[in-house]
mmCIF file of C-alpha atoms in Angstrom:
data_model
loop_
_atom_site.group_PDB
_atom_site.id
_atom_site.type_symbol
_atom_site.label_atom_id
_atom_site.label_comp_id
_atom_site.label_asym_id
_atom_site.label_seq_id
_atom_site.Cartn_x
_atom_site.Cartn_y
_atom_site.Cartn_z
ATOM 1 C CA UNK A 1265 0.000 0.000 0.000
ATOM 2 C CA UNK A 1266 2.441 2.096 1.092
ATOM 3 C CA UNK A 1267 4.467 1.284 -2.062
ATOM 4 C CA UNK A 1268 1.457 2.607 -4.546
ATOM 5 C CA UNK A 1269 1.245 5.493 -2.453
ATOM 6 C CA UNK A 1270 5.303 6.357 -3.069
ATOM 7 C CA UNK A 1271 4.866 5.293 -6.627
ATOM 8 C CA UNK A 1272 1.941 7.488 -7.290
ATOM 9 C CA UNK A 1273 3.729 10.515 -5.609
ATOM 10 C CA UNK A 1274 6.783 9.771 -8.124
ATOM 11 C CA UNK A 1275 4.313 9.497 -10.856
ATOM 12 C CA UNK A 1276 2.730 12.725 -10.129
ATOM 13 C CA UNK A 1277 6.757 14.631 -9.584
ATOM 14 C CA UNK A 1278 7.701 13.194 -12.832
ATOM 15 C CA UNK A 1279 4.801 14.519 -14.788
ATOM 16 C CA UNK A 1280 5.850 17.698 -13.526
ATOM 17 C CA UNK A 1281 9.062 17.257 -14.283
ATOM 18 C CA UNK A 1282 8.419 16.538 -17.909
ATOM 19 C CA UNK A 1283 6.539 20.109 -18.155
ATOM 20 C CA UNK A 1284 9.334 21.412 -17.013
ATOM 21 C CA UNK A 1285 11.758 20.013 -19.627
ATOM 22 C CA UNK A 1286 12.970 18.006 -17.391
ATOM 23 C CA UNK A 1287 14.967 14.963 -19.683
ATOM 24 C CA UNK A 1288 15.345 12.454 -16.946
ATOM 25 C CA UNK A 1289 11.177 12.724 -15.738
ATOM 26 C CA UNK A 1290 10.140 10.269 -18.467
ATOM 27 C CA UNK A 1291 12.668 7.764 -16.867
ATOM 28 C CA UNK A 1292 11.134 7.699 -13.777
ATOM 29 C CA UNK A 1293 7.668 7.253 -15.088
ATOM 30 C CA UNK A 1294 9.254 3.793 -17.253
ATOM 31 C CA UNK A 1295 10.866 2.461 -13.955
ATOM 32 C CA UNK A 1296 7.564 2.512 -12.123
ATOM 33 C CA UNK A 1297 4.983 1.914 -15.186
ATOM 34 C CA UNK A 1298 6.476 -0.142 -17.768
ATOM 35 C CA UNK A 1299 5.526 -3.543 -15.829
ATOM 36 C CA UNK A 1300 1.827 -2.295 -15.608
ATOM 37 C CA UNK A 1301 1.815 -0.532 -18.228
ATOM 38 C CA UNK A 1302 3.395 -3.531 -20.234
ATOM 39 C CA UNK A 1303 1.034 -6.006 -19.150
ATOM 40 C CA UNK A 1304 -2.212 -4.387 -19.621
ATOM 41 C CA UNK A 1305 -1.236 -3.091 -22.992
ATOM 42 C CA UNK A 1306 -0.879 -7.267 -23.333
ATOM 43 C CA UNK A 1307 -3.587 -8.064 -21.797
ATOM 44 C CA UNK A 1308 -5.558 -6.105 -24.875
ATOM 45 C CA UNK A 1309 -3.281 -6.749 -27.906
ATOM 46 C CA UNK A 1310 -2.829 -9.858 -27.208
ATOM 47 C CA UNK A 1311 0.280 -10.040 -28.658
ATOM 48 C CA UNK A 1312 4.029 -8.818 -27.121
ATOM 49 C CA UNK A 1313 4.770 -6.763 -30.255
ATOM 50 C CA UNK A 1314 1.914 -4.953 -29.925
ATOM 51 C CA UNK A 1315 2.286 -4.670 -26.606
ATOM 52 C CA UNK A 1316 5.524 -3.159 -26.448
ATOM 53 C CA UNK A 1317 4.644 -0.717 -29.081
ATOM 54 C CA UNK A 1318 1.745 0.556 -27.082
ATOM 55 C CA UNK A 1319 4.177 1.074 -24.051
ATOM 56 C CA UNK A 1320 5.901 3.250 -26.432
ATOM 57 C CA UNK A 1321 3.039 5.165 -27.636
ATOM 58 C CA UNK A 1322 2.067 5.502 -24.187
ATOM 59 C CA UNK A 1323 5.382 7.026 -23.161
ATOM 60 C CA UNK A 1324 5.124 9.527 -25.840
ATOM 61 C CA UNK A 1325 1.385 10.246 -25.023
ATOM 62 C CA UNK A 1326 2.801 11.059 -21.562
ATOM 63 C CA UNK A 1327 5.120 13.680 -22.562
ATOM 64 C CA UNK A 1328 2.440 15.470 -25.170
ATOM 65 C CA UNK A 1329 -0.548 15.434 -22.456
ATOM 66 C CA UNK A 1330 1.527 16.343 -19.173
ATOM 67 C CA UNK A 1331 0.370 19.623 -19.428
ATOM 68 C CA UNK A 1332 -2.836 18.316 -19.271
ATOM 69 C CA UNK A 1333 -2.421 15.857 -16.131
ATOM 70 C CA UNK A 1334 -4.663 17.409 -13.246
ATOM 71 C CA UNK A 1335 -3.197 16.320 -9.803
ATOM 72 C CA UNK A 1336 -4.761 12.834 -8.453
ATOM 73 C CA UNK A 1337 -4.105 9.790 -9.082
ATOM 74 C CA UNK A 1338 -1.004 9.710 -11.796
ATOM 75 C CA UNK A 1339 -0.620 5.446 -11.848
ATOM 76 C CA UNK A 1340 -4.557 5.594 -12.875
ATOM 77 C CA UNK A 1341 -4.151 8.390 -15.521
ATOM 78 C CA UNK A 1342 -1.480 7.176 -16.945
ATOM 79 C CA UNK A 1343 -3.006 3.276 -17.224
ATOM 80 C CA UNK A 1344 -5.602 5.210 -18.803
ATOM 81 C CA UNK A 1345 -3.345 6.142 -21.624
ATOM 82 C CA UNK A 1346 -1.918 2.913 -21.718
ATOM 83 C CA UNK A 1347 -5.591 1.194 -22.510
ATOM 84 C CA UNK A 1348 -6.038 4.162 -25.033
ATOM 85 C CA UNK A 1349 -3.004 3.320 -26.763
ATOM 86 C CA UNK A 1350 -3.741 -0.570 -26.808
ATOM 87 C CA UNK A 1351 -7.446 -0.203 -28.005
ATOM 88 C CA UNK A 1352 -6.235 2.136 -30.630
ATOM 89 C CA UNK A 1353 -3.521 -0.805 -32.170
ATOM 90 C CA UNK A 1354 -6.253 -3.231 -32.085
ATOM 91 C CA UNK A 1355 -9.083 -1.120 -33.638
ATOM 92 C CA UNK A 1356 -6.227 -0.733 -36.327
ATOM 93 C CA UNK A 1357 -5.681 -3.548 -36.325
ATOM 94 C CA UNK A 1358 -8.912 -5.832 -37.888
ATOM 95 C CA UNK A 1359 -6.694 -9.532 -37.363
ATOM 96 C CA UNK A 1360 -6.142 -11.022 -34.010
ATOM 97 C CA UNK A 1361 -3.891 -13.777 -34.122
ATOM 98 C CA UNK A 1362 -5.274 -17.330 -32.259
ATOM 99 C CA UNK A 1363 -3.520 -18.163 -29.145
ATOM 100 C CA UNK A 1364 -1.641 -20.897 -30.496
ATOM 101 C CA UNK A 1365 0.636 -18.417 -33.696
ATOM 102 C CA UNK A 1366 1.207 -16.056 -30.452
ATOM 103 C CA UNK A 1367 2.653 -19.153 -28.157
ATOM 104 C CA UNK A 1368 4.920 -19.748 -31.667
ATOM 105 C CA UNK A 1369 5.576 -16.783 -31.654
ATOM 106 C CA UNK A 1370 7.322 -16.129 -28.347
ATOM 107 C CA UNK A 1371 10.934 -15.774 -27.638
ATOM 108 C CA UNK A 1372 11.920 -19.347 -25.892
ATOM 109 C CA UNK A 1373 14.658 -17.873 -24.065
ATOM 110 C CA UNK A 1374 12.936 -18.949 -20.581
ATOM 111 C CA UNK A 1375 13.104 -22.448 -19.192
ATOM 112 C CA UNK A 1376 10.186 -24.953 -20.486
ATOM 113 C CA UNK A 1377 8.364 -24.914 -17.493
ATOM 114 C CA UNK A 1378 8.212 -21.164 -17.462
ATOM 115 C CA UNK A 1379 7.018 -21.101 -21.220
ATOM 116 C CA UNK A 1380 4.666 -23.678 -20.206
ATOM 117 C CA UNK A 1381 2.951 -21.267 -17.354
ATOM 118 C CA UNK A 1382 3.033 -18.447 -19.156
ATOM 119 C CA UNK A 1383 1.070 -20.593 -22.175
ATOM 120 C CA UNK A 1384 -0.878 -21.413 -19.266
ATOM 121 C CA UNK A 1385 -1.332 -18.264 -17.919
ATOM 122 C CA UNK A 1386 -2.132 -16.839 -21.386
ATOM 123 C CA UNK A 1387 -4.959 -19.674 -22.379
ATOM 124 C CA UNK A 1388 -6.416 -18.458 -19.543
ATOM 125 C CA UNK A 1389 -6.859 -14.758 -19.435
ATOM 126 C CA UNK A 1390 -7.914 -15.419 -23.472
ATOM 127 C CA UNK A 1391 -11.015 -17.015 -21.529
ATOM 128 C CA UNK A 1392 -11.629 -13.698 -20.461
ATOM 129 C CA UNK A 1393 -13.705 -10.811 -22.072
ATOM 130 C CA UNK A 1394 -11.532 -7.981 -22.887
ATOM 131 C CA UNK A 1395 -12.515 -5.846 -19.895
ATOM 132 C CA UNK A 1396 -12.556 -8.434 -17.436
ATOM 133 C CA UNK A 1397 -8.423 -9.036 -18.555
ATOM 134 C CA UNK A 1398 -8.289 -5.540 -18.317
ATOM 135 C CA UNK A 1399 -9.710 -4.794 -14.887
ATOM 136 C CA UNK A 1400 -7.719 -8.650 -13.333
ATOM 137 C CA UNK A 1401 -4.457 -7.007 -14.944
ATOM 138 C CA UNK A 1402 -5.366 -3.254 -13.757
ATOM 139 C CA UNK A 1403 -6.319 -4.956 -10.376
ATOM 140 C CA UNK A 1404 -3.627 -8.172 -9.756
ATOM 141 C CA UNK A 1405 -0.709 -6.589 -11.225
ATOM 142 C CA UNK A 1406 -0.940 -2.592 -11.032
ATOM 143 C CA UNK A 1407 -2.660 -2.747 -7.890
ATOM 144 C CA UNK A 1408 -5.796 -0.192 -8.758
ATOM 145 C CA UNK A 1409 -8.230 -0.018 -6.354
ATOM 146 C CA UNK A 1410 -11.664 -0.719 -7.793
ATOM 147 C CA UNK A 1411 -12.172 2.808 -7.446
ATOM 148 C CA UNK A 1412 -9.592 3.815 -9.705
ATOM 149 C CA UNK A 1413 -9.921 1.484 -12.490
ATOM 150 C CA UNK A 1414 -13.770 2.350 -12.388
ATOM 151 C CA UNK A 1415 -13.357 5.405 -13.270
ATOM 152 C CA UNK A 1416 -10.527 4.599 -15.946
ATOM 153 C CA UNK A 1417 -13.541 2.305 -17.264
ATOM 154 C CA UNK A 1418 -16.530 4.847 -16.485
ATOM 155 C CA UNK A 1419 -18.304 1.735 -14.155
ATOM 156 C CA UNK A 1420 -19.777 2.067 -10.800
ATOM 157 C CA UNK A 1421 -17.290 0.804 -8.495
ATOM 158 C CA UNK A 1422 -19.930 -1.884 -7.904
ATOM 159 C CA UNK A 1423 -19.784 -3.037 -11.397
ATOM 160 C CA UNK A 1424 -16.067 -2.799 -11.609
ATOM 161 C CA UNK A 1425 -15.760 -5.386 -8.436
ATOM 162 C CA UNK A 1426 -18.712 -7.425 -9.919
ATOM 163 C CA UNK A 1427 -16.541 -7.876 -13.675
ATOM 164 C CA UNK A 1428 -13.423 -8.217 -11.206
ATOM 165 C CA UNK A 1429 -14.836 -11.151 -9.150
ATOM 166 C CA UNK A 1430 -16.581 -12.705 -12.006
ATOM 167 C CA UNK A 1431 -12.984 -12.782 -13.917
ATOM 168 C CA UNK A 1432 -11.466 -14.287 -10.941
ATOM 169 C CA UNK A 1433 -14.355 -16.988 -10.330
ATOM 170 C CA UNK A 1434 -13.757 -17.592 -14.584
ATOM 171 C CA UNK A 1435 -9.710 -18.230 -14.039
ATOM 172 C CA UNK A 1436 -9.929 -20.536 -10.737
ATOM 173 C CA UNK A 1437 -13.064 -22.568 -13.169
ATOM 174 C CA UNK A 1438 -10.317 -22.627 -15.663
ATOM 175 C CA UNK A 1439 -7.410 -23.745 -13.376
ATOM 176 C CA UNK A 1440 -9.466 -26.788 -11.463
ATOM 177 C CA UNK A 1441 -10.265 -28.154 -15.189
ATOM 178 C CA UNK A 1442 -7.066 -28.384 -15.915
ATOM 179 C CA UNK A 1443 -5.799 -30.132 -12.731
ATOM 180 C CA UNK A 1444 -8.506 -32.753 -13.260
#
């Protein structure tokens, strides 16, 4: 908690920074987002290409809307970027690929086991509607608060935890399947 709360407040100095000029702000935002940002930005592309080119785009929509950036919540805003970005490469984009050309497609650099989990890991979110990944990844690996991601979404906060929970209920489903 206490870790968001630093993070945030970096966030927030760095966004500053960059309306400044200053040419080391943009670092600090990468050191704390790119995981987040990085995995949501998967979590809709579906693909780590993609992915990493929406990080990119969200970087540089960073530095052109920091002027714009009202004090709050600077993780939320700039996940909300990072979505914007995503949906924007897939709405360009009218051909997904099927899970199995994006498991051929990944690096196998990592151990078997761990490309095995992440296929895993991956057949499972793809079980998912597209905002339920987005809301387990804003959620499980950003660490949003319902609150925030609802408004990133424009839910209820009720809603948000409802699509949250369902999600979650969908994945364990998934995962006692598979160890039967």
């Amino acid at each position: 908690m206490i870790r968001k709360y630093v993070d945030n407040i970096a966030c927030e100095k760095a966004i500053q920074g960059i309306c400044k000029g200053d040419c080391n702000a943009l670092s600090v935002i990468y050191d704390i987002m790119h995981r987040p940002v990085y995995s949501l930005a998967l979590s809709i592309c579906q693909n780590k290409h993609d992915a990493e080119d929406a990080l990119q785009n969200t970087l540089c929509e960073i530095v052109k809307n920091a002027s714009n950036y009202k004090s709050g919540n600077a993780r939320a805003w700039i996940l909300g970027i990072a979505r914007n970005c995503s949906l924007r490469i897939v709405s360009k984009q009218k051909n997904h690929l099927d899970i199995e050309e994006i498991a051929n497609s990944m690096e196998i650099s990592s151990p078997k086991d761990a490309l095995i989990e992440s296929y895993v890991l991956f057949d499972a979110m793809s079980q998912l509607s597209e905002d339920e990944r987005e809301i387990v990844v804003m959620k499980a690996v950003a660490g949003l608060t319902h609150k925030e991601i609802s408004s990133i979404f424009g839910l209820s906060v009720d809603s948000c935890k409802r699509t949250y929970y369902r999600a979650l209920k969908q994945l364990k489903s998934y995962f006692n399947s598979r160890s039967d």
